[in-house]
Rosetta silent file (secondary structure, phi, psi, omega in degrees, C-alpha in Angstrom):
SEQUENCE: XXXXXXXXXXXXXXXXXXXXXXXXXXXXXXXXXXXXXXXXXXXXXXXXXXXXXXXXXXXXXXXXXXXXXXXXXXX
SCORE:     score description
SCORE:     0.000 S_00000001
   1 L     0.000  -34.961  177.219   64.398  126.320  126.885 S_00000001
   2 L   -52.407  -83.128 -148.801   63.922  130.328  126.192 S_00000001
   3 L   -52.154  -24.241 -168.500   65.127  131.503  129.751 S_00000001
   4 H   -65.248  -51.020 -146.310   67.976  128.908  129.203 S_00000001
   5 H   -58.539  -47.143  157.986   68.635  130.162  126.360 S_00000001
   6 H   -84.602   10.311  173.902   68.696  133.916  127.154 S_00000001
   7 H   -73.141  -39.501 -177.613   70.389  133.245  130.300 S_00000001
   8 H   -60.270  -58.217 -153.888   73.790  131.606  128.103 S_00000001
   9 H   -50.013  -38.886  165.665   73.353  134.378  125.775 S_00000001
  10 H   -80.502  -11.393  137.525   73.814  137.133  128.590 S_00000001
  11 H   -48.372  -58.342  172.874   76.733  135.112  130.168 S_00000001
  12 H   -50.082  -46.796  153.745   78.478  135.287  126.537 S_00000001
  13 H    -4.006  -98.789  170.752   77.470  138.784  126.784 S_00000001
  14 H   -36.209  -49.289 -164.857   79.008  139.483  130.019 S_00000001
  15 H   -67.142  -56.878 -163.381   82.194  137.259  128.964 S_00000001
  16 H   -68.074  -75.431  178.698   82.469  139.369  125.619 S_00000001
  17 H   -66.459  -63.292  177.004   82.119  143.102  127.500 S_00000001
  18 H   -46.550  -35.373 -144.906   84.840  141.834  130.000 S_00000001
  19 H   -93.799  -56.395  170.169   87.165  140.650  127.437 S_00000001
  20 H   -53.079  -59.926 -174.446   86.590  144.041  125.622 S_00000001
  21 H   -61.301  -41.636 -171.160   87.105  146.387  128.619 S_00000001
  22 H   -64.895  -12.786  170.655   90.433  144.531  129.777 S_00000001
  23 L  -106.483   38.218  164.597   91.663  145.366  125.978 S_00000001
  24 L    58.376   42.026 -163.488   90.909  149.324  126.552 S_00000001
  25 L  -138.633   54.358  178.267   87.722  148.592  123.993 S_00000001
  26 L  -102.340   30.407  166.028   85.167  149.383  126.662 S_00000001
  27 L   -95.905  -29.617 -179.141   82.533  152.130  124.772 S_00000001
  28 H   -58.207  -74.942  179.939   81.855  148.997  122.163 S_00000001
  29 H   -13.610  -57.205 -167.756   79.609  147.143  125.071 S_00000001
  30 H   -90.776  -13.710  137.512   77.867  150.128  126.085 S_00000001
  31 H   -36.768  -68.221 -153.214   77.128  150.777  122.065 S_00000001
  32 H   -79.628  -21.152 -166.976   75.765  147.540  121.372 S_00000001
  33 H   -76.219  -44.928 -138.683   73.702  147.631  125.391 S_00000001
  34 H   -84.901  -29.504 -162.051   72.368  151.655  123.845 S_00000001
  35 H   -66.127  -43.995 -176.417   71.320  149.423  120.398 S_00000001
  36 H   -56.595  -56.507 -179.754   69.877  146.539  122.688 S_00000001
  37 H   -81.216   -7.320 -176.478   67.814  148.782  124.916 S_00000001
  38 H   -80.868  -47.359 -161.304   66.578  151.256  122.315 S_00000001
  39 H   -62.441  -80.180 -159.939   65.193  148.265  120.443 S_00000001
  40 H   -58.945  -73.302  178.232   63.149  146.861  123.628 S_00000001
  41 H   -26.722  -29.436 -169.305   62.245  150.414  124.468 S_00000001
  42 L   -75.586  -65.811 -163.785   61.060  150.389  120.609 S_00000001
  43 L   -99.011   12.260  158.404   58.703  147.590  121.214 S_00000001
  44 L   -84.082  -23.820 -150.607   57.059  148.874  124.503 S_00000001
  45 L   -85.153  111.162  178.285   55.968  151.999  123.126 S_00000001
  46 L   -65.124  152.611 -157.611   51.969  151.840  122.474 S_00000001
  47 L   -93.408  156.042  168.267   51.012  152.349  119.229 S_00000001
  48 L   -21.374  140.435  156.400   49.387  155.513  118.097 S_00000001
  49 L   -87.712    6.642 -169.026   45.487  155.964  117.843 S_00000001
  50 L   -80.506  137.071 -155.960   46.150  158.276  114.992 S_00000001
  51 L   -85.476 -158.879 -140.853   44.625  157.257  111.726 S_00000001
  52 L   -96.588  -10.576 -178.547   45.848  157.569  108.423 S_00000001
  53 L   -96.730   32.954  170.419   44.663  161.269  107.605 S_00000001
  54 L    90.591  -14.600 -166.019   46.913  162.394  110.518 S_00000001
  55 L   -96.262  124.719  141.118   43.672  163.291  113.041 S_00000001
  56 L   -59.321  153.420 -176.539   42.877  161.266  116.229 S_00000001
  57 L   -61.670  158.611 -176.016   39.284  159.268  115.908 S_00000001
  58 L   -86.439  132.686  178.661   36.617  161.151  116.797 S_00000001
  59 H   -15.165  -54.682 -176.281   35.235  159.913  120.573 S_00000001
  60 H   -48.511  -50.857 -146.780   32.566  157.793  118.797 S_00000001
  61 H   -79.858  -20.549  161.207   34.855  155.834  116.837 S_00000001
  62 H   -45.999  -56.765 -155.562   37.180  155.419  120.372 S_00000001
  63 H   -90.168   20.802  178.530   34.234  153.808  121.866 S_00000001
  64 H  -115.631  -22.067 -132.865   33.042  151.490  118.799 S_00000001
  65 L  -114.864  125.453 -112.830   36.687  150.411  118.058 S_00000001
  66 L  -112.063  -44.538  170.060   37.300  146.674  120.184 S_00000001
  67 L   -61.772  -15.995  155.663   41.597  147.580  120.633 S_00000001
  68 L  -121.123  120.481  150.927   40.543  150.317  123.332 S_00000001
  69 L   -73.010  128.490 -156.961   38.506  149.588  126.004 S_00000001
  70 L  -144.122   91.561 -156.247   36.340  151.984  127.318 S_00000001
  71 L   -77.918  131.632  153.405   34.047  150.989  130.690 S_00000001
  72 L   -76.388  -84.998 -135.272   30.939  153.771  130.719 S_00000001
  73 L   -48.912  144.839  159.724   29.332  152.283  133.657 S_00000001
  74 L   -73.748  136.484 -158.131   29.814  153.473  136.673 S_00000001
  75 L  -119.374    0.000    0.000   30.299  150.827  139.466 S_00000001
């Protein structure tokens, strides 16, 4: 039901940015595409290790802390 869902939405899309360029209003599309992809670009970005007094963790606290994994052994 998702992929249906965003597939109609990017036909309407698509429909919407044609309709616009054939009335000489083609920079709105690629605004709202720059809004679209900053925002997904937005939520890829890994988040910081830096804690709250501004410092990265000290090594120790890297290799006690469960959100980075960190193999010592050697294989």
């Amino acid at each position: 039901m998702k992929i249906g869902l965003s597939i109609l939405g990017t036909v309407i899309v698509f429909a919407i940015g044609y309709f616009l360029y054939q009335k000489q209003l083609g920079a709105i599309p690629f605004l709202l595409c720059s809004f679209v992809l900053f925002y997904f670009g937005y939520r890829l970005l890994p988040r910081s290790p830096i804690n709250k007094n501004g410092h990265l963790p000290e090594e120790e606290e890297l290799e006690k802390s469960p959100s980075i994994p960190i193999d010592t052994q050697k294989k």
